[in-house]
Each structure stands twice: as structure tokens, then as C-alpha cells.
Amino acid sequence: MGKTTNLIHSVPVDELTGSISVPIYQTATYVQEAPGVNKGYDYGRSNNPTRHALEKIVAQLEEGTAAFAFATGLAAIDAVLKLLKAGDEIVAVDDLYGGAYRLFTHVYEKFGIKVTYVDTTDAENTIDYITNKTRLVWLESPTNPTLKISDIEKIAAIAHAQGAWVVVDNTFASPIAQQPLKLGADIVVHSGTKYLGGHSDLVAGLVAVRNEELAEKIKFIQNASGGILGPQDCWLLIRGIETITLRVERQCRTAQKVAEFLASHEEVAEVYYPGLPSHKNHAIAARQQNGLFGGIVSFVLRQNTEAAAVQFVTSTTYFKLAESLGGVKSLLCHPAQMTHKSIPREKRLHSGVADSLIRLSCGIEEAEDLIADLKNAFRTVSRKKVWNESTVSLEK
Ligand SMILES: *Cc1c(COP(=O)(O)O)cnc(C)c1O
């Protein structure tokens, strides 16, 4: 069976009525026949049929044993961190998603969890940092926003030899481009806000796991901490997921064209896209991402100033200036002043996020229109440059 057929038919038909759309069970509790005698559902935090349907669909998408839905991507990440106890250590990719970095450093370090940040794009380099104290190896591949790629299979083998679990934040690739559990990861987390939802109309998070042991642990934490996704948003997320194959395949094709256009543009100093043969780990990405390199492209302007980037991101028509990514409508952002604003400049530059780096999230518009939109913005930036140069002497 093909991937999309499998996905579409993992969305259950309602047994009671034949409803082809999963019903929204908007309820807090369930009536019991006698104490403890129920139909498998007892309280809205612990279980809900709409959420249960979503969780089964995502488990199947990631080819895991089970999946669990949370209120946001960060709530999902938070649930995974609760597998740890004081004294445990995490080895994490060095350009971790900013929100995860904030949670690791400002919340969990004070509970005695130590995090070491490592350049995991070099699997050999990663070996030295994973010890028998390491409980979790935390990867993102591709990373945000410079789209670094790590070899999940290789790192999982090293981590397992030390008894650590491997977590992959699969938000950027989506399960269509990459299935980390099949590459040896133990846990996958998602911001469902991005490609899974796909329409920029909800926030959600998911955890998918490899085996029963982890399923039981995460299920316990989900119920004990309570950060679940409500039934309305579960329904909306199912509705989004139904078209994920079509969306992501198109977004990847478009991103490839956009990246090639950018790589040939004289106003561009650098393009980050795993689908370009010039990308450091292009070969690994080609192998572990089913030939789909993702819908996100980042680039640095030749005029490498924040001012030039601001000029660019306020000059596009179809690419809307906003945080987030993965939706049907194209978005762009300027990480230095948006997603990465809280990171000190030196540290930001060190991880490759230049002052003028711009991140594009390609939507499902025609690639030609998106490229025309970018061309226009480049013209605005170069006009501005002429103006800047002619006024330099005045400013001094
Ligand atoms: C957005 C994002 C998150 C956080 O998800 P929220 O739904 O915003 O809480 C985590 N990881 C990555 C890679 C993200 O892009």
C-alpha cells in the first residue's frame, strides 16, 4: 500500500454513525455504569476518542508503537524531558530550536539536568560527548534556521551503545520526508503547529515512540502533567494531516527551485538548503530524507546587515513576515530580530545565523510566483544600497 493510501485510511470511519469525519468528542467526563465500569474512557485529560484517533494516525505516520498529543510542540518536548531525573545528562545538537534551548537551560538545568551542546553534523565528533551518564541524545535534522543535517542512524548506534535514548525533533522534515524511528531513533517530537497542521491555524505538539516501554512512560507523563491537546484542535490537526503528503511534496519541490534561484543570485552570499549538492551533508540528507529536502530555505544577503534584511523581509508580497513555518501560505522571517533575538549576537553568529540571514518557508503557491516575489525584494534592497552609498559621506 502506498504511503498516502495508508495515511488516508488510518483516519477511522466512526463506527456508531458512519461519519467519515472523525467526531469531535467535546466532553470533560464519561458516564460510568458502576464505579470503574466504563467504555474505555473515564476523564477528558486521561483519554478522549478524538485525541485517540489523532494519536493513532501520527503513530502510523511515524511508524511508531504509539503517539501522544500535547497542547504545543514545547509541551511535547517538556513531556519527554520528564523522563529524566536530577543528575541525568543530555547531549544536544548545538543549534537547537530556541524554545527548546530556553526550556533546557532556564527550566530543567535548575532541576539538576546537565545539557552539553555538540556539533552533531559530525557523527565522529559526537562520539566523544556521549558517555554512560548521557540519558538523551537530542537531535534536530534539519536544524533551524541553517538546515544542518546529522546522521541519525550513525548517532543512534553510538547512543544505544551507551544506553541513551535518541530523540529527534522531526518538525522541519515532517514524517513525509523523514521517519527517524526507522533510522534508529527512540522518540520523535513534533511541533504539530508546522507541517502536520499545515494551515497555520493551530498550535499542537506530538511525541511518537518506538516501543511499549516508552509508550507507557509518555502516556503516564501526559496524564500526570496534563498538557493535552483539546478535542477541537485534535480534529483540526487530523484534517490538516490528511493532505500532508501533497503539501510537503510540493513544498519540497518549490524549495529546491527557490534554493537554486537564490544560489545563482548576485545579491546572495550564502544559501542553506540540504537539497543543494554544495550542502555539507547533502549525501546524508539524500539518504535519510527519502530524496525530499524540506520546504525551508535560508540565505544570507551580500549586504550582510540587519537593515538590509529588514528591507528585504518588508518588501515581499506573497512571503508574509511571520514566525512559524510549514503552512500552505509562504512565510519568511529574520531570525536575528525574531526567532533568535534572545540569543547573544556572538553565539548567534557562531551557529551561522548571520545578521542578514533570512529564512523562507515555502507554501503551496506556484514556485514561479514565489521566485518573482523574491526578485522584486532583491531589487528593493539593491536600490536602497545605492541610496546608502550616496549618503555615506553625509552621515559621517
Ligand atoms: C515551532 C517549533 C517547536 C515548538 O513548537 P510550538 O508548537 O511552537 O510549541 C519545536 N521545535 C521546532 C523545530 C519548531 O520549529
XYZ file of C-alpha atoms and ligand atoms in Angstrom:
411
model
C 0.000 0.000 0.000
C 1.257 3.486 -0.830
C 2.118 5.982 1.889
C -0.819 8.280 1.183
C -3.384 5.474 0.860
C -2.163 4.168 4.185
C -2.424 7.624 5.758
C -5.898 8.407 4.443
C -7.241 5.047 5.603
C -5.654 5.376 9.037
C -8.287 8.072 9.631
C -11.100 5.954 11.083
C -14.749 5.970 9.954
C -16.982 6.431 13.025
C -18.383 3.025 13.988
C -21.549 4.393 15.579
C -22.816 6.583 12.715
C -20.551 6.007 9.708
C -19.395 9.622 9.908
C -16.444 9.852 7.509
C -15.043 12.746 9.522
C -13.771 11.847 12.998
C -16.375 13.167 15.509
C -15.289 15.846 17.978
C -15.926 14.474 21.454
C -16.262 17.739 23.330
C -16.632 16.302 26.797
C -14.952 16.555 30.189
C -16.114 13.215 31.572
C -17.866 9.955 30.666
C -20.824 8.350 32.442
C -19.975 5.076 34.178
C -22.283 2.101 34.711
C -20.739 1.365 38.093
C -17.556 2.717 39.695
C -14.708 1.832 37.314
C -17.081 0.197 34.786
C -16.907 2.310 31.626
C -16.489 2.133 27.859
C -12.719 2.673 27.994
C -12.982 6.390 28.687
C -13.249 7.978 32.119
C -11.957 11.564 32.152
C -11.091 14.144 29.473
C -7.463 14.665 30.487
C -6.755 10.943 30.571
C -8.491 9.962 27.347
C -10.616 11.314 24.537
C -11.716 9.468 21.358
C -10.884 12.386 19.019
C -7.414 12.684 20.526
C -7.023 8.926 20.431
C -7.769 8.904 16.677
C -5.173 11.635 16.075
C -2.582 9.798 18.148
C -3.082 6.579 16.187
C -2.766 8.408 12.858
C 0.509 10.039 13.921
C 1.887 6.782 15.345
C 1.258 5.187 11.952
C 2.782 8.149 10.066
C 5.979 7.853 12.090
C 5.794 4.037 12.103
C 5.959 4.030 15.890
C 4.216 1.963 18.578
C 2.196 4.914 19.863
C 1.939 8.692 19.748
C 0.662 11.293 22.195
C -0.842 14.713 21.512
C 0.060 17.810 23.511
C -1.090 21.416 23.615
C 2.045 22.709 21.818
C 5.350 21.457 20.457
C 7.076 22.704 23.585
C 4.619 20.829 25.809
C 5.572 17.679 23.855
C 9.290 18.391 24.378
C 8.593 19.079 28.056
C 6.919 15.681 28.425
C 9.998 13.926 27.009
C 12.315 15.807 29.400
C 10.238 14.489 32.296
C 11.635 11.019 31.534
C 14.806 12.307 33.246
C 15.795 12.818 36.861
C 18.322 15.086 38.616
C 21.889 14.168 37.654
C 20.959 12.913 34.177
C 22.667 14.416 31.165
C 21.574 15.384 27.683
C 23.775 15.745 24.622
C 22.004 18.140 22.271
C 22.601 19.466 18.766
C 24.296 22.857 19.135
C 21.811 24.919 17.184
C 18.788 23.622 18.963
C 15.381 25.259 18.396
C 15.371 28.421 20.561
C 12.316 27.429 22.597
C 13.830 24.040 23.419
C 17.108 25.747 24.398
C 15.195 28.078 26.724
C 13.349 25.144 28.308
C 16.565 23.121 28.749
C 18.597 25.981 30.256
C 16.083 28.065 32.161
C 13.764 25.364 33.450
C 15.472 21.967 33.519
C 19.057 22.904 34.419
C 17.805 24.173 37.775
C 16.389 20.688 38.432
C 19.899 19.265 38.017
C 19.806 18.168 34.383
C 23.002 18.947 32.510
C 22.970 19.697 28.807
C 26.043 19.615 26.566
C 25.698 21.212 23.142
C 27.603 19.471 20.380
C 28.093 19.839 16.637
C 26.276 16.635 15.729
C 26.722 17.201 11.978
C 29.983 15.332 12.509
C 28.985 11.924 13.915
C 32.600 11.081 14.836
C 32.843 14.262 16.901
C 29.627 13.329 18.705
C 31.082 10.023 19.975
C 33.377 11.799 22.440
C 30.491 13.535 24.178
C 28.117 10.608 24.673
C 29.003 8.869 27.942
C 27.259 6.420 30.243
C 25.764 9.428 32.076
C 24.002 10.535 28.890
C 20.317 9.621 29.064
C 19.127 11.511 25.994
C 20.752 12.498 22.726
C 18.642 15.317 21.325
C 18.798 15.881 17.567
C 17.148 18.148 15.075
C 17.788 17.419 11.424
C 17.456 19.684 9.502
C 18.087 22.374 12.124
C 16.580 25.819 12.400
C 17.415 28.039 10.537
C 20.706 26.901 8.924
C 19.379 23.439 7.968
C 22.284 21.421 9.305
C 21.959 17.664 8.830
C 23.028 14.977 11.285
C 23.361 11.277 10.534
C 20.580 9.873 12.722
C 21.395 6.212 12.088
C 25.059 6.574 12.983
C 24.430 8.666 16.090
C 21.673 6.304 17.278
C 24.109 3.389 17.137
C 26.633 5.312 19.286
C 23.957 6.449 21.750
C 22.472 2.980 22.149
C 25.890 1.541 22.900
C 25.959 3.921 25.910
C 22.373 3.144 26.925
C 20.961 6.536 25.925
C 17.696 7.251 24.113
C 17.764 9.229 20.886
C 15.156 11.931 20.412
C 14.652 13.589 17.042
C 12.668 16.789 16.695
C 11.232 15.983 13.267
C 9.312 19.240 12.838
C 11.383 20.585 9.932
C 11.485 17.388 7.843
C 7.940 16.161 8.658
C 7.183 12.425 8.628
C 6.782 12.591 4.847
C 10.445 13.429 4.320
C 11.936 11.561 7.283
C 10.958 8.809 9.706
C 13.549 8.882 12.494
C 12.183 5.792 14.290
C 13.063 3.743 11.197
C 16.579 5.210 11.356
C 17.022 4.015 14.927
C 15.682 6.921 16.996
C 13.616 6.039 20.080
C 11.418 9.118 20.305
C 10.183 11.658 17.757
C 8.764 15.031 18.730
C 6.836 17.420 16.529
C 5.522 20.870 16.657
C 2.181 19.959 15.065
C 1.803 23.699 14.537
C 4.014 23.428 11.451
C 3.812 20.768 8.673
C 1.424 18.360 10.413
C -1.250 21.043 10.808
C -0.074 22.752 7.652
C -2.509 25.668 7.650
C -1.100 27.995 10.344
C -4.401 27.734 12.215
C -3.487 25.892 15.409
C -0.698 25.106 17.858
C -0.076 21.492 18.846
C 2.663 19.026 19.736
C 3.247 15.300 19.355
C 5.503 12.616 20.743
C 5.837 9.306 18.868
C 7.747 6.400 20.378
C 9.476 3.249 19.259
C 8.350 0.707 21.858
C 5.808 -0.193 24.551
C 8.121 0.770 27.415
C 8.404 4.359 26.195
C 4.715 4.440 25.272
C 3.763 3.633 28.854
C 6.135 6.226 30.275
C 4.973 9.050 27.999
C 1.308 8.113 28.470
C 1.850 8.328 32.237
C 3.526 11.754 31.946
C 0.815 13.023 29.572
C -1.862 12.189 32.127
C 0.173 13.172 35.187
C 1.269 16.583 33.859
C -1.848 17.149 31.791
C -0.635 19.244 28.845
C -3.012 17.544 26.379
C -4.419 18.838 23.094
C -8.139 19.663 23.231
C -10.635 17.756 21.048
C -11.394 20.644 18.642
C -7.710 21.111 17.834
C -7.241 17.335 17.556
C -9.936 17.316 14.875
C -8.404 20.283 13.069
C -4.997 18.610 13.161
C -6.414 15.368 11.689
C -7.983 17.448 8.939
C -4.615 19.071 8.213
C -2.667 15.819 8.289
C -4.911 14.249 5.625
C -3.233 16.393 2.935
C 0.319 16.365 4.298
C 1.777 14.201 1.508
C 0.522 16.545 -1.231
C 1.573 19.668 0.611
C 5.043 18.554 1.652
C 5.980 17.032 -1.707
C 5.023 20.286 -3.432
C 6.717 22.431 -0.792
C 9.940 20.440 -1.203
C 9.895 20.780 -4.996
C 9.301 24.511 -4.692
C 12.014 24.958 -2.066
C 14.510 23.212 -4.367
C 13.692 25.679 -7.179
C 13.851 28.633 -4.803
C 17.209 27.463 -3.409
C 18.643 27.095 -6.925
C 17.389 30.569 -7.835
C 18.964 32.053 -4.700
C 22.269 30.236 -5.272
C 22.557 31.949 -8.660
C 21.631 35.444 -7.435
C 24.337 38.095 -7.179
C 22.846 39.690 -4.032
C 23.113 36.387 -2.131
C 26.262 35.486 -0.191
C 25.191 32.032 1.027
C 22.266 29.613 0.654
C 21.424 26.901 3.174
C 19.393 24.060 1.694
C 20.121 20.319 2.073
C 18.951 19.711 -1.499
C 21.873 21.677 -2.972
C 24.901 19.483 -3.775
C 27.048 22.202 -2.140
C 25.414 21.498 1.270
C 27.927 19.888 3.646
C 25.771 16.840 4.389
C 23.796 16.670 1.144
C 24.569 12.964 0.743
C 23.298 12.101 4.245
C 20.150 14.169 3.686
C 19.533 12.440 0.348
C 19.751 9.062 2.076
C 17.757 9.707 5.249
C 15.100 12.069 3.844
C 13.688 9.952 1.014
C 15.001 12.479 -1.514
C 12.737 15.194 -0.046
C 14.882 18.016 1.320
C 12.214 20.066 3.074
C 10.306 23.273 2.424
C 12.606 25.642 4.319
C 15.425 27.599 2.664
C 17.695 30.105 4.411
C 20.074 32.581 2.839
C 22.435 35.415 3.693
C 22.462 38.714 1.795
C 25.647 40.016 0.285
C 24.831 43.272 2.082
C 25.140 41.485 5.392
C 23.394 43.970 7.673
C 20.242 43.775 9.758
C 18.988 46.872 7.939
C 19.252 45.182 4.527
C 17.463 42.098 5.853
C 14.668 44.234 7.312
C 14.355 45.976 3.948
C 14.078 42.577 2.235
C 11.560 40.978 4.575
C 9.283 44.020 4.367
C 9.402 44.067 0.546
C 7.796 40.728 -0.348
C 4.134 40.262 -1.232
C 3.493 36.512 -1.131
C 6.046 35.634 1.544
C 4.368 37.025 4.651
C 6.548 38.201 7.518
C 5.749 35.949 10.477
C 7.183 33.469 12.927
C 6.339 29.807 12.266
C 6.612 27.703 9.125
C 5.165 24.749 7.279
C 1.811 26.254 6.304
C 0.195 26.457 2.859
C 0.905 30.185 2.737
C 4.580 31.136 2.318
C 6.241 32.879 5.238
C 9.594 34.495 5.810
C 11.401 35.703 8.879
C 14.544 37.454 10.007
C 15.895 35.218 12.804
C 18.367 37.812 14.188
C 15.461 40.045 15.142
C 12.742 37.422 15.563
C 13.239 33.747 16.496
C 16.879 34.218 17.605
C 16.594 37.657 19.202
C 17.174 36.342 22.740
C 20.463 34.645 21.737
C 23.575 36.824 22.275
C 24.970 38.072 18.916
C 28.347 36.285 19.236
C 26.663 32.971 19.985
C 24.165 33.531 17.169
C 26.934 34.306 14.656
C 28.868 31.269 15.848
C 25.945 28.993 14.936
C 25.825 30.537 11.453
C 22.886 32.885 11.927
C 24.312 35.964 10.202
C 22.861 39.438 10.745
C 21.140 39.335 7.365
C 20.122 35.666 7.357
C 16.569 35.248 6.089
C 14.521 32.078 6.485
C 11.872 31.188 3.916
C 9.066 28.713 4.458
C 7.738 27.807 1.024
C 3.981 27.374 0.878
C 1.976 25.756 -1.905
C 1.830 28.737 -4.268
C 3.389 28.269 -7.735
C 7.198 28.350 -7.488
C 7.397 30.903 -10.336
C 5.289 33.382 -8.354
C 7.398 32.944 -5.243
C 10.616 33.456 -7.213
C 9.171 36.585 -8.848
C 8.298 37.856 -5.375
C 11.895 37.328 -4.204
C 13.299 39.014 -7.339
C 11.249 42.066 -6.533
C 12.510 42.208 -2.963
C 16.123 41.947 -4.188
C 15.523 44.940 -6.460
C 14.279 46.966 -3.493
C 17.355 46.049 -1.459
C 19.782 46.998 -4.241
C 18.040 50.358 -4.813
C 18.437 51.011 -1.118
C 22.147 50.147 -1.317
C 22.750 52.791 -3.977
C 20.995 55.276 -1.779
C 23.004 54.247 1.295
C 26.328 54.595 -0.509
C 25.499 58.014 -1.840
C 24.620 59.237 1.637
C 27.577 57.741 3.495
C 29.529 60.983 3.450
C 26.566 62.918 4.755
C 26.056 60.512 7.654
C 29.688 60.810 8.673
C 7.997 25.560 16.424
C 8.949 24.524 16.856
C 8.880 23.945 18.124
C 7.901 24.407 19.175
O 6.582 24.169 18.813
P 5.350 25.017 19.357
O 4.198 24.314 18.738
O 5.544 26.409 18.892
O 5.398 24.934 20.844
C 9.781 22.937 18.439
N 10.720 22.541 17.562
C 10.831 23.081 16.333
C 11.904 22.603 15.429
C 9.956 24.092 15.942
O 10.081 24.636 14.729
